[in-house]
Tab-separated table of C-alpha atoms in Angstrom:
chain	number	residue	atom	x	y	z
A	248	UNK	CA	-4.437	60.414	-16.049
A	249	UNK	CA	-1.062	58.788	-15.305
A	250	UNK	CA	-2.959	54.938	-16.261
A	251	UNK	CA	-4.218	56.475	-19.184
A	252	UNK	CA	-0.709	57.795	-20.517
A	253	UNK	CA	0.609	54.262	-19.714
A	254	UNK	CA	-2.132	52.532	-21.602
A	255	UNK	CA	-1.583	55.136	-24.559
A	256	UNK	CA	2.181	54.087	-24.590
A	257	UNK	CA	1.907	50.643	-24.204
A	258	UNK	CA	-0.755	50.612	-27.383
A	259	UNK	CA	1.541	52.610	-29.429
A	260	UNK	CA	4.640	50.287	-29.256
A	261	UNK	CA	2.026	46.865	-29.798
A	262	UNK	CA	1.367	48.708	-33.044
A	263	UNK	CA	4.538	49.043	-34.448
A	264	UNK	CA	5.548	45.108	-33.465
A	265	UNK	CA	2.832	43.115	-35.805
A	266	UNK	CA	3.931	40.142	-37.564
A	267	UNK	CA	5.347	41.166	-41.360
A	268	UNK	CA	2.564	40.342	-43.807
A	269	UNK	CA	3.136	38.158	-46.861
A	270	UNK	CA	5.442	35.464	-45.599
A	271	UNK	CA	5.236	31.848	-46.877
A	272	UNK	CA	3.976	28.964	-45.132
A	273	UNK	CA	6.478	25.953	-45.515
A	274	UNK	CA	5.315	22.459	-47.187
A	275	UNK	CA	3.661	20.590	-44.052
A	276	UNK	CA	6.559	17.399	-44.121
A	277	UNK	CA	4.157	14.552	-42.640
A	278	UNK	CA	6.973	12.335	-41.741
A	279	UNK	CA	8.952	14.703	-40.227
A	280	UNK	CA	6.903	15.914	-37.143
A	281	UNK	CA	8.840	15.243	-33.564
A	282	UNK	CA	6.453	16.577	-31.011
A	283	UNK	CA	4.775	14.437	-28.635
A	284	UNK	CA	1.356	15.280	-28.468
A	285	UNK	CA	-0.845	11.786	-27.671
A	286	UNK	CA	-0.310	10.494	-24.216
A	287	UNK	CA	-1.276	7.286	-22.321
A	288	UNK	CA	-4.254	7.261	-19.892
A	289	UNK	CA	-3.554	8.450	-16.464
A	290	UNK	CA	-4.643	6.675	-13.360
A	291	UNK	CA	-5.464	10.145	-12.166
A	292	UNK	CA	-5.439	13.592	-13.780
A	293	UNK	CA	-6.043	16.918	-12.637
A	294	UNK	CA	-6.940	19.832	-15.491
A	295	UNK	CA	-6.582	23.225	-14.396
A	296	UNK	CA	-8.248	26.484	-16.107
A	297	UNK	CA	-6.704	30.079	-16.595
A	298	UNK	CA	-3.954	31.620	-14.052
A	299	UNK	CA	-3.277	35.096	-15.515
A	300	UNK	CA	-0.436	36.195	-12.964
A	301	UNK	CA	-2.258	35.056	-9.777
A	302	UNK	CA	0.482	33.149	-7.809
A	303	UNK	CA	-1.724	32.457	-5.063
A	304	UNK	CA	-4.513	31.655	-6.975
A	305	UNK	CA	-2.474	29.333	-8.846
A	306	UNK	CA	-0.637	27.704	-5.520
A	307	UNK	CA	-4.471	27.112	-3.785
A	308	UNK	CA	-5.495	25.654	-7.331
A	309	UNK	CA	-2.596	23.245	-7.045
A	310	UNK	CA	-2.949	22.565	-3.674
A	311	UNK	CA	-6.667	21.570	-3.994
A	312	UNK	CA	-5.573	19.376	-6.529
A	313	UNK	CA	-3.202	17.456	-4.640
A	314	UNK	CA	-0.096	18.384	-6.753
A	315	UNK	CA	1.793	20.618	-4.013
A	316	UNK	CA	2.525	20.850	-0.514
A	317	UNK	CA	2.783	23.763	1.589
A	318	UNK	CA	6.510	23.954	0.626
A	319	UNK	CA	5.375	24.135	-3.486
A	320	UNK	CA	6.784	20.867	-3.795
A	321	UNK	CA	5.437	18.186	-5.987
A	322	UNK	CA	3.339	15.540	-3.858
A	323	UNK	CA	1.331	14.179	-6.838
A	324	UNK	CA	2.996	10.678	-7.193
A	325	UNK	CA	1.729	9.515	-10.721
A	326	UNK	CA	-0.736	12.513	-11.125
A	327	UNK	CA	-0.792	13.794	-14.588
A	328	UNK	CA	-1.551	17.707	-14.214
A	329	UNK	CA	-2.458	19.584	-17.422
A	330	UNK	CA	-2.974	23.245	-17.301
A	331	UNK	CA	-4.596	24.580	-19.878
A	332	UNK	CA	-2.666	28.078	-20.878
A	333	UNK	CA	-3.193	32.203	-19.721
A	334	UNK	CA	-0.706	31.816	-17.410
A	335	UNK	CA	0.720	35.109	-18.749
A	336	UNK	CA	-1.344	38.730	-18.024
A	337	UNK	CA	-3.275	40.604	-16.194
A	338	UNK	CA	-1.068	39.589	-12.531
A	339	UNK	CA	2.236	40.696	-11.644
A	340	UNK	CA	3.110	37.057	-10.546
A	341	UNK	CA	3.816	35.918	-14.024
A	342	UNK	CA	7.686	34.752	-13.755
A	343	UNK	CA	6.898	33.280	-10.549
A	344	UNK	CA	4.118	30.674	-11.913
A	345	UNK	CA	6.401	29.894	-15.152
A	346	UNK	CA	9.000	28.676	-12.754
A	347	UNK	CA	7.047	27.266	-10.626
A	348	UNK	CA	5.288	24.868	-13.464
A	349	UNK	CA	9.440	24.172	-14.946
A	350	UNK	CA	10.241	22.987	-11.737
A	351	UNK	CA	7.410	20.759	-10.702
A	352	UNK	CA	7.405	19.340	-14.543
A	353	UNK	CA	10.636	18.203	-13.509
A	354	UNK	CA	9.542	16.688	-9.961
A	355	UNK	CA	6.819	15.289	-11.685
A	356	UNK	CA	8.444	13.604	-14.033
A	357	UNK	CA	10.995	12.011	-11.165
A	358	UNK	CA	8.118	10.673	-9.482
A	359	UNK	CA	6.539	8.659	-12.359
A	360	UNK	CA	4.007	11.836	-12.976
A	361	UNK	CA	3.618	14.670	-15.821
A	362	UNK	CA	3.061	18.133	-15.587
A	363	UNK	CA	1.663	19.192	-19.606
A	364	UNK	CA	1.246	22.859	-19.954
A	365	UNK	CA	-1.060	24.674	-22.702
A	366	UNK	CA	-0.155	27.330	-24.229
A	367	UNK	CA	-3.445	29.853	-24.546
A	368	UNK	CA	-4.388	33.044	-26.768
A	369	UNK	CA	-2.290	35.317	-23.879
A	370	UNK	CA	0.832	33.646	-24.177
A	371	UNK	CA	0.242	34.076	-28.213
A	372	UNK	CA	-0.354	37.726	-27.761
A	373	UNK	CA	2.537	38.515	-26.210
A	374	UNK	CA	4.820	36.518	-28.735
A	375	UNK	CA	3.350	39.057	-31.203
A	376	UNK	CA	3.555	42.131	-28.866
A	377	UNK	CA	0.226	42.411	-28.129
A	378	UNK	CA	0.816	43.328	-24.407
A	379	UNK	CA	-2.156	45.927	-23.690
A	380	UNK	CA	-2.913	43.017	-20.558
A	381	UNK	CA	0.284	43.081	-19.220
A	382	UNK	CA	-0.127	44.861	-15.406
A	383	UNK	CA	2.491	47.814	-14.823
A	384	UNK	CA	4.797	45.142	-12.756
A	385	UNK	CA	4.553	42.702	-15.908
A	386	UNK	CA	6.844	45.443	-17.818
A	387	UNK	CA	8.881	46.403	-14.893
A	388	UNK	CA	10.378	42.798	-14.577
A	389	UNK	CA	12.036	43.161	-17.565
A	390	UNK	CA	14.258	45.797	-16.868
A	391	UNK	CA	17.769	45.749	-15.607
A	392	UNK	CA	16.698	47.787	-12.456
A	393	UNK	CA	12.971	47.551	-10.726
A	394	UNK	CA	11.304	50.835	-11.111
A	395	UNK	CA	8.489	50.973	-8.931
A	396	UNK	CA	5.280	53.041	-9.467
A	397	UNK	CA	6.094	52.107	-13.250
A	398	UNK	CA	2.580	53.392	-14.588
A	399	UNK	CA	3.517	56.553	-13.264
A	400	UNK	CA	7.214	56.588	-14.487
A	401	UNK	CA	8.997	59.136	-17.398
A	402	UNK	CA	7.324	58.021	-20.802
A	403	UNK	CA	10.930	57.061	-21.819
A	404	UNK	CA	11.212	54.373	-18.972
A	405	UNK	CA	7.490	52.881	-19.699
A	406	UNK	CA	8.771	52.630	-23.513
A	407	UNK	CA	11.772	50.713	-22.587
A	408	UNK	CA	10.176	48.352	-20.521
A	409	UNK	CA	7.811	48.130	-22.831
A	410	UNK	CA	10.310	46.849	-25.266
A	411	UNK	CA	12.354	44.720	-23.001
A	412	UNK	CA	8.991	42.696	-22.795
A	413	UNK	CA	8.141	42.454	-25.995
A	414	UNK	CA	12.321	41.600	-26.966
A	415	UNK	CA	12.169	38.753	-24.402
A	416	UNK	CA	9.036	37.327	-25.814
A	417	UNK	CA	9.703	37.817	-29.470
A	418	UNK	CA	10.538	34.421	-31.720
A	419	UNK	CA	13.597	33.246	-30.967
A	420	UNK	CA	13.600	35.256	-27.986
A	421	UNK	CA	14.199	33.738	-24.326
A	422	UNK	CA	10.314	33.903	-22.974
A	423	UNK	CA	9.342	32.368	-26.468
A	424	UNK	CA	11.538	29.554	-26.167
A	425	UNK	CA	10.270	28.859	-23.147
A	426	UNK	CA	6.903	28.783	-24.211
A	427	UNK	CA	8.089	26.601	-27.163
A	428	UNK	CA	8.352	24.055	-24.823
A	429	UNK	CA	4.740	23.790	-24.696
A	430	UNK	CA	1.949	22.420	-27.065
A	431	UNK	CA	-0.990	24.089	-28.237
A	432	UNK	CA	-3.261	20.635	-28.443
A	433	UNK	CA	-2.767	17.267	-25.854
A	434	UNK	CA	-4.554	14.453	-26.051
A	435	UNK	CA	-4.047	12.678	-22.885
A	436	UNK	CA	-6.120	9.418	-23.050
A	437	UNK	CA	-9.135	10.024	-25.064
A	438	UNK	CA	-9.654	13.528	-23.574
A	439	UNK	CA	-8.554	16.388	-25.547
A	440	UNK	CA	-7.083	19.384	-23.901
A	441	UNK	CA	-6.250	22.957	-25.513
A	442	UNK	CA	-7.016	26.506	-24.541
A	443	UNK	CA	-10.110	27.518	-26.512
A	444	UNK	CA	-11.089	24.536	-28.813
A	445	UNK	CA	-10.346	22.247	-31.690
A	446	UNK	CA	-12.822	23.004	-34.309
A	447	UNK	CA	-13.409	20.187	-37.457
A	448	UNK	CA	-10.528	21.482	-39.819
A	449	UNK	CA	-8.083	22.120	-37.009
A	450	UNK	CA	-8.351	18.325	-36.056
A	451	UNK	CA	-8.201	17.926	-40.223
A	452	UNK	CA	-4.589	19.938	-40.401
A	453	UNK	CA	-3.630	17.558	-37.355
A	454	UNK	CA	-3.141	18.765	-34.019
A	455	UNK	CA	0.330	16.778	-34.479
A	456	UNK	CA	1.430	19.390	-37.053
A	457	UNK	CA	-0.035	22.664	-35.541
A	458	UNK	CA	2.009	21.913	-32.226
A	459	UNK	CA	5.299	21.504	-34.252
A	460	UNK	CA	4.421	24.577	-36.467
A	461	UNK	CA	3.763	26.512	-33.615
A	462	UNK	CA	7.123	25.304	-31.632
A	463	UNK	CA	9.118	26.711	-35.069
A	464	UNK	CA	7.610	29.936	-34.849
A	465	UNK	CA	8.252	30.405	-31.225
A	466	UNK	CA	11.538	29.705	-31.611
A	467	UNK	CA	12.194	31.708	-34.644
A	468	UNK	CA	12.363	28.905	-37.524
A	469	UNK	CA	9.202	30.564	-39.667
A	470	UNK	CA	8.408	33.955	-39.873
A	471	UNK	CA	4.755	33.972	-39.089
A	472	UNK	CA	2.041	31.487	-36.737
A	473	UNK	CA	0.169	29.002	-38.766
A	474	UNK	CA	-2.652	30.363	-40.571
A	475	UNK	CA	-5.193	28.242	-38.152
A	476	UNK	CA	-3.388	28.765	-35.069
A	477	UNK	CA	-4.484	32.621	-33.692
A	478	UNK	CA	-7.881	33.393	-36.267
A	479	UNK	CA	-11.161	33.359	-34.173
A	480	UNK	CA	-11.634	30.006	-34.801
A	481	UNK	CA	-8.345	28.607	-33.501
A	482	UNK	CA	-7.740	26.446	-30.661
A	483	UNK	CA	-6.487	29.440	-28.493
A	484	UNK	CA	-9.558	32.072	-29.566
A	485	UNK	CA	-12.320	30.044	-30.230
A	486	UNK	CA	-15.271	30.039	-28.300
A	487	UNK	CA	-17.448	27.569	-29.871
A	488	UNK	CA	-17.774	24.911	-27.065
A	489	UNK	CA	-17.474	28.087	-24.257
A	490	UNK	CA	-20.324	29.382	-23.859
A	491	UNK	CA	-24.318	27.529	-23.852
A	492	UNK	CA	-23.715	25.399	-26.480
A	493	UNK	CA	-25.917	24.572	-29.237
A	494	UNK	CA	-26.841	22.062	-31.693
A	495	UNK	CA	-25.095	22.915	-34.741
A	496	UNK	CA	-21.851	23.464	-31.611
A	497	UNK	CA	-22.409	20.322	-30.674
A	498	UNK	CA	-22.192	18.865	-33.796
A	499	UNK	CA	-18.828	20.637	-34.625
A	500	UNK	CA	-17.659	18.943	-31.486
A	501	UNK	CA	-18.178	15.654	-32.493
A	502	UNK	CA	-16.734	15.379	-36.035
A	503	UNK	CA	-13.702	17.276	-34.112
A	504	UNK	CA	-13.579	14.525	-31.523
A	505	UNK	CA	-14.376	11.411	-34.055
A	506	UNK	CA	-11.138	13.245	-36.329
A	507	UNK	CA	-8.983	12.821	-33.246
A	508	UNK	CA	-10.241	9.545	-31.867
A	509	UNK	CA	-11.007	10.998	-28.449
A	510	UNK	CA	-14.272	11.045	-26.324
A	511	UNK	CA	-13.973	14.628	-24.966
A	512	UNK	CA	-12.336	17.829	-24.716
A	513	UNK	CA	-11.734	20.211	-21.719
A	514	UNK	CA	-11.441	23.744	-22.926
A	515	UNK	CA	-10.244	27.251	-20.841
A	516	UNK	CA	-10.700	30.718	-22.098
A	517	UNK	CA	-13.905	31.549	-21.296
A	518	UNK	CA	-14.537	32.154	-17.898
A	519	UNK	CA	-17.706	30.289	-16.192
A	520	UNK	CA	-19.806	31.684	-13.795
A	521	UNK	CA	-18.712	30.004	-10.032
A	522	UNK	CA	-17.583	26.540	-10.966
A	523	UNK	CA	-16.715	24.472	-13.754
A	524	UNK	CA	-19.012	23.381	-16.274
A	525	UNK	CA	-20.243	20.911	-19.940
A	526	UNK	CA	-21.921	20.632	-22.623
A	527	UNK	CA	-22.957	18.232	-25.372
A	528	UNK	CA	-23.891	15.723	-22.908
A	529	UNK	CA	-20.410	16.110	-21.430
A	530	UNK	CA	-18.106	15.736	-24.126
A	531	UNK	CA	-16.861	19.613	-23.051
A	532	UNK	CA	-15.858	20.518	-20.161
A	533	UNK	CA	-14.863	24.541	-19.535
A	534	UNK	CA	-12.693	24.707	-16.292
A	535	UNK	CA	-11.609	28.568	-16.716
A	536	UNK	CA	-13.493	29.561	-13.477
A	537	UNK	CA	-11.518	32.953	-13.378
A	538	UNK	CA	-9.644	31.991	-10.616
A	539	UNK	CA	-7.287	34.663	-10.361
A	540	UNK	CA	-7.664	37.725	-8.412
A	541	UNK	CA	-8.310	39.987	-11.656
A	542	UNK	CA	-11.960	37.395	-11.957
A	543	UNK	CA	-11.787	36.811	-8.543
A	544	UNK	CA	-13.584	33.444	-8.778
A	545	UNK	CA	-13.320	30.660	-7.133
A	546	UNK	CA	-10.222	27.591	-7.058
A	547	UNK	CA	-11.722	24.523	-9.023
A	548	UNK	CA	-10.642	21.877	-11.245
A	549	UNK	CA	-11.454	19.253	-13.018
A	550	UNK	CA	-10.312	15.636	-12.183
A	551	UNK	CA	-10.482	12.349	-14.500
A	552	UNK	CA	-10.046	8.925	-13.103
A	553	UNK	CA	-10.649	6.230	-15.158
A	554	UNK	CA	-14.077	7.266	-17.413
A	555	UNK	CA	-14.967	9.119	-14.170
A	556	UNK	CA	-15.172	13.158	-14.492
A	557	UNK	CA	-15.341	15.067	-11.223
A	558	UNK	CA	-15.627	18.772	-10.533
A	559	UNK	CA	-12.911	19.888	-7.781
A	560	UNK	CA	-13.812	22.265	-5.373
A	561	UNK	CA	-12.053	24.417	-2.423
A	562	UNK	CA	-14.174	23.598	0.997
């Protein structure tokens, strides 16, 4: 009964936090955009799928592919490692993996390597107070003293943390900068990376544009996503390349590729049964394996080297 009060709760605040209807979309200013989203070849990379809170899911993940130590430091040299959003929900571990990705972006980076991080449809939702995935400890963090046992808590005290999440993550809002750090899209050699997958007129609007876009909203400069960004056939929801693919899929994924000049694109989201997996002859590749402990699959990944793809897996 208590989990079903706390579910009731938590749905009645997402409802009353929806993005105002009716706002504006600015001119797109071509010449203007400032976000880096193309990126040279690699000699190695490493693509990881969904984390959803799992800290030691997400350490094993790393570990396997030779990014981290035992310590959690970076050991990756020159690795680029590109992570593919859903790092939020679900787990309790969620501030833990955010600042464990800021801090090895930064060893990375001293080392001659690159850590790029995606953000997916979960990170979205909760920038729009959509939190009905958040676990009980995902609200508790935001308050200014731990309550434990928070599902079972006073409704007053599950409403407040409630709304300390949602403040934090709001536009403009610290958790929302953070994320507005991130792009939605990366092409990183001729391989494109985002969450759920870059349909024909997303790669039209430019990729380019929808990652600076997105950055304003998350930071509080417009008052509402990009039309293409969150619909169910936007690069964080879409499941068009997810699932057993199809012709007429297929075919969608190759005008999207030939639009962005790239020769693949590795997708999360959808979560594959026991390993990674493609389609289309390999131009998709889906690495959410459900890793975390909410899935409870298994720790793979999905290295490039060179124009060689190779599925990682834990011995």
């Amino acid at each position: 009964m208590r989990s079903v009060r706390f579910g009731v709760l938590v749905g009645v605040v997402c409802l009353a936090t929806a993005c105002a209807g009716g706002a504006v979309e600015r001119p797109a200013v071509r010449g203007a955009l400032d976000v880096s989203t193309r990126f040279p070849a690699p000699r190695r990379l490493v693509a990881v799928g969904d984390l959803h809170g799992d800290l030691e899911a997400t350490r094993r993940v790393l570990r396997l592919a030779g990014a981290i130590d035992e310590r959690d430091g970076w050991i990756g040299g020159d690795l680029v490692l590109v992570q593919t959003g859903d790092q939020l929900d679900r787990g309790d571990d969620e501030p833990e993996i955010l600042d464990l990705f800021d801090r090895l972006a930064r060893e990375a980076a001293a080392a001659g390597g690159a850590v790029h991080v995606l953000n997916g449809n979960h990170e979205f939702m909760n920038v729009k107070g959509d939190v009905r995935s958040v676990s009980p400890d995902g609200f508790a963090d935001f308050l200014d003293k731990p309550v434990p046992g928070l599902a079972g808590a006073p409704p007053e005290t599950v409403i407040a943390a409630v709304l300390a999440r949602i403040k934090a993550f709001k536009p403009g809002g610290p958790q929302a900068l953070r994320l507005a750090t991130r792009n939605v899209v990366a092409v990183v050699g001729n391989t494109v990376f985002v969450h759920g997958g870059v349909l024909p007129q997303v790669a039209e609007y430019g990729v380019e544009r929808l990652n600076q876009e997105s950055r304003e909203w998350l930071r509080g400069e417009r008052p509402c996503p990009p039309d293409l960004l969150l619909g169910p056939d936007g690069p964080v929801w879409s499941r068009h390349y997810s699932k057993d693919t199809d012709e007429a899929d297929c075919r969608l994924l190759a005008e999207a590729l030939e639009k962005l000049g790239a020769s693949r694109m590795v997708v999360g989201h959808t979560v594959q049964k026991d390993q990674v997996t493609s389609g289309c002859a390999e131009r998709v590749w889906r690495i959410d394996v459900g890793l975390s402990r909410h899935y409870g699959g298994p720790s793979s990944a999905l290295e490039i080297v060179g124009d060689q793809v190779r599925i990682l897996r834990a011995p």
